[in-house]
Short mmCIF file of C-alpha atoms in Angstrom, two decimals:
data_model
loop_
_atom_site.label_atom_id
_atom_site.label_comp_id
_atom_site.label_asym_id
_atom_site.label_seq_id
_atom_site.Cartn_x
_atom_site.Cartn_y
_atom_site.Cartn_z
CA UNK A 1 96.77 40.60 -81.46
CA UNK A 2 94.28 43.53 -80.75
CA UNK A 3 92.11 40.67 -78.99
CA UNK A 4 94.71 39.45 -76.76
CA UNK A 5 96.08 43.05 -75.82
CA UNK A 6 91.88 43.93 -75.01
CA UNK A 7 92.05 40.67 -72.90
CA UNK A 8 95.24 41.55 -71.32
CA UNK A 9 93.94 44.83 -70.30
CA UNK A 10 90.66 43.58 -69.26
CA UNK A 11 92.71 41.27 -66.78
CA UNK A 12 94.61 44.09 -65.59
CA UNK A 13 91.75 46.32 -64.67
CA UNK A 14 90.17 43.74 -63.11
CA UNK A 15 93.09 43.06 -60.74
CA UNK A 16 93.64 46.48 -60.05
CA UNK A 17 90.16 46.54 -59.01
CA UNK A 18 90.57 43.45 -57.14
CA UNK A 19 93.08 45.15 -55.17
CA UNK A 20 91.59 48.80 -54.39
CA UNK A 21 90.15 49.26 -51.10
CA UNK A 22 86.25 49.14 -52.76
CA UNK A 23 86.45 45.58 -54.67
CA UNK A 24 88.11 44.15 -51.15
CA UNK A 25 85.06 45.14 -49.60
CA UNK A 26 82.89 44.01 -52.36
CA UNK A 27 84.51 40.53 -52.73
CA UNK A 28 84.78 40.09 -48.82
CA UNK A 29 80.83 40.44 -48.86
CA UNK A 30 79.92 38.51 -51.71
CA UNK A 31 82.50 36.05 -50.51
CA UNK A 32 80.31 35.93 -46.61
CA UNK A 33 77.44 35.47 -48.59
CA UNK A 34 77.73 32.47 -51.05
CA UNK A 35 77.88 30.13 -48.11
CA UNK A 36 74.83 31.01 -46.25
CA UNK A 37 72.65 31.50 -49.43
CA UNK A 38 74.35 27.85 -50.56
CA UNK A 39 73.77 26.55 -47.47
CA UNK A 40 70.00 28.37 -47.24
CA UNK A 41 69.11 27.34 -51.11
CA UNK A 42 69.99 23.87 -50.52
CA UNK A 43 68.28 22.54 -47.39
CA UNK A 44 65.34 25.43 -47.45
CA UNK A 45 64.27 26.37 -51.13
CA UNK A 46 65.05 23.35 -52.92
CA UNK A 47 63.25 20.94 -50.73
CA UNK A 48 60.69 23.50 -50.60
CA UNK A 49 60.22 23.17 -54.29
CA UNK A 50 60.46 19.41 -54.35
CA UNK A 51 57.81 18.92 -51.69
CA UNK A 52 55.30 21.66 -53.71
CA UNK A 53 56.32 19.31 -57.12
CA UNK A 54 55.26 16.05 -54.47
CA UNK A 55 52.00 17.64 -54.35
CA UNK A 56 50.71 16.95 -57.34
CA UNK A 57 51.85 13.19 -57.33
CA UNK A 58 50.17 10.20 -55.60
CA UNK A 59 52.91 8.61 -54.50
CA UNK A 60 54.73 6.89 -51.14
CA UNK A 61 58.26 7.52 -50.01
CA UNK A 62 59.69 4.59 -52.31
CA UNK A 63 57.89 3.51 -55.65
CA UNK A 64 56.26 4.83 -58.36
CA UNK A 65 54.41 8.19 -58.80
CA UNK A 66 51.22 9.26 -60.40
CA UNK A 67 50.62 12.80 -61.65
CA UNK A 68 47.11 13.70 -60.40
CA UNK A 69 46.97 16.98 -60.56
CA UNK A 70 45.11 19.22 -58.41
CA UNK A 71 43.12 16.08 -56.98
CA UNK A 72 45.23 16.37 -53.93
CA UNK A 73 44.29 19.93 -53.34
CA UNK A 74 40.82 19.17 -53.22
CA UNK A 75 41.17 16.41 -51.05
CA UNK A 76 42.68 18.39 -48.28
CA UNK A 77 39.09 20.24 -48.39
CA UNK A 78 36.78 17.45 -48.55
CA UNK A 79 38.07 15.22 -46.08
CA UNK A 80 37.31 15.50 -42.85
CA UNK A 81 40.31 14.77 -40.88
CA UNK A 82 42.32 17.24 -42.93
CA UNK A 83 40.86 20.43 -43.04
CA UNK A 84 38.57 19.47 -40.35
CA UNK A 85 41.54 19.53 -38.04
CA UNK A 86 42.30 23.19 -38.75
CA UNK A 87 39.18 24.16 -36.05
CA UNK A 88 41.35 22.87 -33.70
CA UNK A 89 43.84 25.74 -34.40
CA UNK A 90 40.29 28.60 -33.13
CA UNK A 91 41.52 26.61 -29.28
CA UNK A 92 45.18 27.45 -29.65
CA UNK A 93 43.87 31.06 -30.89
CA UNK A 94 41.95 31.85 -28.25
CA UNK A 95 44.65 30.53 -26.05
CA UNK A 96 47.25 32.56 -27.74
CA UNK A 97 45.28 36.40 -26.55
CA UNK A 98 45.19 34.83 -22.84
CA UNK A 99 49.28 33.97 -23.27
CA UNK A 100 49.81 37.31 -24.46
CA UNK A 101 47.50 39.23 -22.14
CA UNK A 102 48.94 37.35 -19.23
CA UNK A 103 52.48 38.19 -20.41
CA UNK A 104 51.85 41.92 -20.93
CA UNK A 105 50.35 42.51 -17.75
CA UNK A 106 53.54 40.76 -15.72
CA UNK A 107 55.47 42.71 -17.94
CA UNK A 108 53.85 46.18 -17.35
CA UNK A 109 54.17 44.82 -13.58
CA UNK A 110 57.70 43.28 -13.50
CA UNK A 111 59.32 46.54 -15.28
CA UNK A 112 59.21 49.02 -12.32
CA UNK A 113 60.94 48.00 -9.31
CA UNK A 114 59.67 44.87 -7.69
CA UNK A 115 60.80 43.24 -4.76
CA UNK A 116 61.79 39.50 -6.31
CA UNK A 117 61.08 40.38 -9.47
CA UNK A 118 63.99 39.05 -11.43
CA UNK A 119 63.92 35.67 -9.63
CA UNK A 120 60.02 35.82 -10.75
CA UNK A 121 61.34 36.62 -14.41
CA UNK A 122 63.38 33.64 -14.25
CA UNK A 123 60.71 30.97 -12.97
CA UNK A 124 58.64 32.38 -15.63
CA UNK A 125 60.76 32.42 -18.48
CA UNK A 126 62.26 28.44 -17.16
CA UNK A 127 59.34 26.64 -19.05
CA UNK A 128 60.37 27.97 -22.36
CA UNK A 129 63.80 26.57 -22.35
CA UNK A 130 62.74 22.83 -21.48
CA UNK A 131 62.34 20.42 -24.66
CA UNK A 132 59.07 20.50 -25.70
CA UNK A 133 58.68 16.70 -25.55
CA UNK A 134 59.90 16.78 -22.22
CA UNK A 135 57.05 18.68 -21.53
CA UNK A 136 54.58 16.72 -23.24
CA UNK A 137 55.57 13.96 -20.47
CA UNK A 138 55.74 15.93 -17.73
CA UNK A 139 51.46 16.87 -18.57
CA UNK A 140 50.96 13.71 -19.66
CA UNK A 141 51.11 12.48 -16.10
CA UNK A 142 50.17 15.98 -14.40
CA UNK A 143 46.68 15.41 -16.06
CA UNK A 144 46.62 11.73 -15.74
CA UNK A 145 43.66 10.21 -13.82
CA UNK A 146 44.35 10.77 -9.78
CA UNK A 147 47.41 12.00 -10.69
CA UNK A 148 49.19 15.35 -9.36
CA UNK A 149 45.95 17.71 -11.02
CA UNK A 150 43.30 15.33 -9.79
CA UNK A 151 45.50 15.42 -5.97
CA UNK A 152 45.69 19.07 -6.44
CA UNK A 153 41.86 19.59 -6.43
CA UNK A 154 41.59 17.11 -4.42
CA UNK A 155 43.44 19.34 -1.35
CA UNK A 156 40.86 22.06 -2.22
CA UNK A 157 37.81 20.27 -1.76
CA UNK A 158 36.62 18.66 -5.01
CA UNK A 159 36.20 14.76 -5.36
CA UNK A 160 37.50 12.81 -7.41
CA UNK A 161 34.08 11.39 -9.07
CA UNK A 162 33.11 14.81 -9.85
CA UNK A 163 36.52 16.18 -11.98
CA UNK A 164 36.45 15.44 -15.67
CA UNK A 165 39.09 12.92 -17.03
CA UNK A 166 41.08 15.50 -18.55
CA UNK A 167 42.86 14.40 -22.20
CA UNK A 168 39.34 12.01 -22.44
CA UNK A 169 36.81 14.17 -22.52
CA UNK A 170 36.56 15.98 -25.54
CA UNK A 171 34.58 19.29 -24.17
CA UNK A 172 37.73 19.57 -22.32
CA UNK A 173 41.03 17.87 -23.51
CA UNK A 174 41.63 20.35 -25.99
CA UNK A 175 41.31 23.17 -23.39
CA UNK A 176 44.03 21.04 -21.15
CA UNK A 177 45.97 21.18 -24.01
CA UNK A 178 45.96 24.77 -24.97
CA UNK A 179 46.80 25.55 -21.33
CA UNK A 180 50.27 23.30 -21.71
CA UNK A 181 51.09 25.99 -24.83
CA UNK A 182 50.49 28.99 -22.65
CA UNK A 183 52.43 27.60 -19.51
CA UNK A 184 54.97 27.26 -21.63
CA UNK A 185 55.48 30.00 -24.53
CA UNK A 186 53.93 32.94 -22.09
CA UNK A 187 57.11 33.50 -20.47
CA UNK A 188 59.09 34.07 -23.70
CA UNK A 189 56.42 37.01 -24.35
CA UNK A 190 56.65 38.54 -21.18
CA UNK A 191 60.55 38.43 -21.37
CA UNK A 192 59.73 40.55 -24.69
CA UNK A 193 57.62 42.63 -23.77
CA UNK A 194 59.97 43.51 -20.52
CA UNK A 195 62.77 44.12 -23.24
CA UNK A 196 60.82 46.87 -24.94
CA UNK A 197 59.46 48.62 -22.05
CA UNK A 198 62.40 49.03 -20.23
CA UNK A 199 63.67 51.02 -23.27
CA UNK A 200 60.77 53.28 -23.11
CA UNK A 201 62.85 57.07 -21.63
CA UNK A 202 62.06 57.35 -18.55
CA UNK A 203 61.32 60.63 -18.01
CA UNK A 204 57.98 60.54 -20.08
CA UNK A 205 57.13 58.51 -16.84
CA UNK A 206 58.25 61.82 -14.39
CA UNK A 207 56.48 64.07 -17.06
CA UNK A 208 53.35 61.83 -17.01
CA UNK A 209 53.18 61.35 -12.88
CA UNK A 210 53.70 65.12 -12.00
CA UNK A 211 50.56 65.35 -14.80
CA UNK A 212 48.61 63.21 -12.50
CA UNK A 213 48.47 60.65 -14.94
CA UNK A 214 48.00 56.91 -12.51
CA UNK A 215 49.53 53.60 -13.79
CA UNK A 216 46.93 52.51 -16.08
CA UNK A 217 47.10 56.16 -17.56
CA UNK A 218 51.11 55.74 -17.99
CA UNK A 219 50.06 52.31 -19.66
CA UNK A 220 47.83 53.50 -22.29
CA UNK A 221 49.36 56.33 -23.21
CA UNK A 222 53.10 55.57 -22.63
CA UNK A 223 53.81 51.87 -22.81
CA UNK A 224 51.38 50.51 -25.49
CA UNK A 225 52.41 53.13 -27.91
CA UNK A 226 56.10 52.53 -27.33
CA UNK A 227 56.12 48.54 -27.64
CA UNK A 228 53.52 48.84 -30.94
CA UNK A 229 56.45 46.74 -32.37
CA UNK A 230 56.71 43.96 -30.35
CA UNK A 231 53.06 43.88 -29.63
CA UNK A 232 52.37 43.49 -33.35
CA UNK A 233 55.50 40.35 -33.32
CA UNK A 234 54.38 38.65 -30.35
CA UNK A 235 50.97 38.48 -32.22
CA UNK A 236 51.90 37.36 -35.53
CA UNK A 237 54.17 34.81 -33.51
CA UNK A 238 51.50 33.54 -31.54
CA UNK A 239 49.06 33.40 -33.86
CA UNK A 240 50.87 31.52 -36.40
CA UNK A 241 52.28 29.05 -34.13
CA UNK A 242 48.74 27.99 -33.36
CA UNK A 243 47.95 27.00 -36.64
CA UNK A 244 50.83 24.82 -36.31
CA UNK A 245 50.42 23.43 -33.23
CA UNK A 246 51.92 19.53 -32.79
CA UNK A 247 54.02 18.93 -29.56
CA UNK A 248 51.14 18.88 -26.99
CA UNK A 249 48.70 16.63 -29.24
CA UNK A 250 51.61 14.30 -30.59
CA UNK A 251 52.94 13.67 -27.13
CA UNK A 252 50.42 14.22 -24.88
CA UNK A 253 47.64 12.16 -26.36
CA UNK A 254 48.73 11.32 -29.79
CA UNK A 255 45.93 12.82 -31.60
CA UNK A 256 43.53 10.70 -30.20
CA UNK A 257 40.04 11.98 -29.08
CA UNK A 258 39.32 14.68 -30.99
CA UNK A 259 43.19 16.22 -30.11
CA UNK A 260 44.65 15.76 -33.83
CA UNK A 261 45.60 19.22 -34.54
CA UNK A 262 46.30 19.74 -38.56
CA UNK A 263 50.17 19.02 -37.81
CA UNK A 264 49.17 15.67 -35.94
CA UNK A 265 46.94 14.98 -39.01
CA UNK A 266 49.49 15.48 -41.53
CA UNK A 267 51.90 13.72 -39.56
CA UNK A 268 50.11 10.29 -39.58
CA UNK A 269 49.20 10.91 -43.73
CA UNK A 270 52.66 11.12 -44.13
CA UNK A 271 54.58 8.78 -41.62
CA UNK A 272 51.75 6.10 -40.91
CA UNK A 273 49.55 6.25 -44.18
CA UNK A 274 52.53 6.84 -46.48
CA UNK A 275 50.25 9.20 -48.63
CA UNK A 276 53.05 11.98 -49.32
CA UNK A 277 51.27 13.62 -51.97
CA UNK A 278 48.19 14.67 -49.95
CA UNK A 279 50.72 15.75 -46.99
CA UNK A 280 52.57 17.29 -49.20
CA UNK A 281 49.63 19.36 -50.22
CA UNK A 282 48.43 19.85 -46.71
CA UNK A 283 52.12 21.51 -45.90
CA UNK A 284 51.64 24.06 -49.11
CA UNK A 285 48.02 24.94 -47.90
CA UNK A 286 48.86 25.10 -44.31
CA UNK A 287 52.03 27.36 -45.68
CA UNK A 288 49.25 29.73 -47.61
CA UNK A 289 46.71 30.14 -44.52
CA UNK A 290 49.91 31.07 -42.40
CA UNK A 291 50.82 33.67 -44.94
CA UNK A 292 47.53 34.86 -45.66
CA UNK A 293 47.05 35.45 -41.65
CA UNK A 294 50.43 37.08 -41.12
CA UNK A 295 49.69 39.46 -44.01
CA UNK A 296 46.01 40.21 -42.40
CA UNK A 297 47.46 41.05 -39.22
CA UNK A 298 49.82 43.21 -40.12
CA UNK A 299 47.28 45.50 -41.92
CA UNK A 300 45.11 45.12 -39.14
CA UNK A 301 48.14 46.49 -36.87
CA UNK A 302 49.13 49.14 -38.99
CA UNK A 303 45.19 50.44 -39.29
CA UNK A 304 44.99 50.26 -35.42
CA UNK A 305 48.13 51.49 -34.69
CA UNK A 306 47.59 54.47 -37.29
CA UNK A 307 43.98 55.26 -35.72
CA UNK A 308 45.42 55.27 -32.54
CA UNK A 309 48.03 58.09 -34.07
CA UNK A 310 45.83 60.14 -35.52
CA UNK A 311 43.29 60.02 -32.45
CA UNK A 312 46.51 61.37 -30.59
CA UNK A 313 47.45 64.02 -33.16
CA UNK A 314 43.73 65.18 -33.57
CA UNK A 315 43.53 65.73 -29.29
CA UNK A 316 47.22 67.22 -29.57
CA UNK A 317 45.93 69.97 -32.47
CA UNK A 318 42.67 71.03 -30.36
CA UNK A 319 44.65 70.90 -27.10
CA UNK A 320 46.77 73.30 -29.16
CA UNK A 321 43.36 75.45 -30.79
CA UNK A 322 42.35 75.55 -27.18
CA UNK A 323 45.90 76.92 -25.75
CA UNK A 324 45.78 79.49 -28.97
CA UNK A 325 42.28 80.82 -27.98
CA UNK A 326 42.88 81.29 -24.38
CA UNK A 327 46.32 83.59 -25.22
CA UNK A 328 44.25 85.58 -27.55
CA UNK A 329 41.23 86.30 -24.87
CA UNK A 330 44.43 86.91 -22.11
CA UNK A 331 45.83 89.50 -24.77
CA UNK A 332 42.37 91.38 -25.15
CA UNK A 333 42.12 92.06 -21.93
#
């Protein structure tokens, strides 16, 4: 009896509580979030755990497995096309600072009042919203032999014997490529960076002008400061997404002449080779380097960014010293 009455009250409180104003809110928001975490566990975390658990298996997509341990690990740093392909990533690096150097300066540009400029933001930003296969086709032919490049330079004097074949020739093709990324990704920056500078008060611009301080001035000291944030996203973003480059290789030239970026690579191990092990592998590594990288920058950032502070407090205090000592020698006299 003295179980049932505990279990009776037990019930009861928890009802009560059920129905006060704070377990509403409490079971409203645990209630929001079963779904997505379901939803997030199922088709994120699990398979994530499934493909690591793949890695140590030689195995294909239907038939039996075999545990092999940590042989697949190793193989993604002795073979060639594997790792190998990861150099590829150092071209979609460097063209990553020339994307986001080209977006910050339209940026810095487009954010005071230009004549055209928001029909300039739009033509700019209009290459990240097409499908990136689409693109791949639409280079495929613009660097095609004689094709609309070739006809381009053409117009402006070159001949045709002299240009380079463009996704042949491997001291080149992977430079074509690179430039596809940054024609289209650079506008997505700049549209970023625009975001954060127009937030930026403007009346540390008025202050900074009747200082005398000129645009580049303004920049330095104003802008970069401000958008730190940003600056330090659209890096990691940029950065990571070239080590996992795969639209302009797969489509463009399918990996063929020295083009295979480490996503093209895995791709084929996967798809065409059915090894799922070793691509499984190659997805957990590629996963690590990505982390690693991300983690490195951000220190990196936060050293630079905290230099740069202190550089600015230090000049504030002597600015400060200096004020101090001129009062005092005003006051003697």
């Amino acid at each position: 009896m003295a179980a049932q009455a505990n279990t009776a009250g037990t019930k009861k409180g928890f009802l009560q509580w059920a129905r006060s104003r704070r377990g509403q809110q409490i079971i409203i928001i645990v209630a929001f979030m079963i779904i997505p975490l379901a939803l997030l566990f199922t088709f994120t975390y699990l398979p994530f755990g499934e493909m690591v658990g793949f890695s140590f298996y030689k195995m294909k997509y239907v038939g039996k497995r075999t545990f092999v341990g940590w042989k697949n690990y190793a193989s993604v740093f002795s073979r060639k096309d594997c790792f190998g392909a990861l150099k590829l990533s150092l071209y979609y690096m460097g063209g990553s600072v020339v994307q986001l150097v080209l977006a910050l300066y339209l940026a810095t540009v487009l954010s005071f009042k230009v004549k055209g400029g928001n029909i300039f933001k739009g033509f700019m930003f209009f290459p990240y919203l097409i499908n990136g296969i689409a693109i791949g086709f639409i280079f495929k032919f613009f660097y095609t032999r004689g094709f609309v490049f070739d006809t381009v330079l053409q117009w402006c004097g070159f001949q045709l014997d002299n240009l380079p074949y463009w996704l042949k020739d491997q001291s080149i093709n992977n430079i074509s490529l690179v430039g596809t990324s940054v024609w289209r990704y650079f506008g997505q920056n700049m549209v970023l960076f625009i975001g954060a500078i127009m937030s930026v008060d403007s009346e540390l611009y008025e202050a900074a002008m009747l200082d005398g301080a000129n645009r580049l001035e303004q920049f330095r000291y104003i802008i970069l400061p401000s958008i730190k944030t940003i600056v330090t996203l659209n890096v990691i973003l940029s950065i990571t997404g070239s080590l996992s480059a795969f639209e302009p290789p797969y489509v463009i030239t399918s990996g063929a002449n020295g083009t295979g970026t480490y996503f093209v690579v895995m791709n084929e191990i996967a798809h065409t080779q059915q090894k799922v092990g070793l691509a499984s592998a190659m997805a957990v590594v590629l996963l690590l380097i990505i982390f690693a990288a991300t983690i490195l920058q951000k220190l990196f950032f936060k050293y630079v960014f905290r230099s740069a502070e202190d550089e600015d407090f230090g000049a504030a205090k002597k600015r400060e010293r200096q004020l101090a000592k001129y009062a005092a020698r005003k006051e003697r006299r």
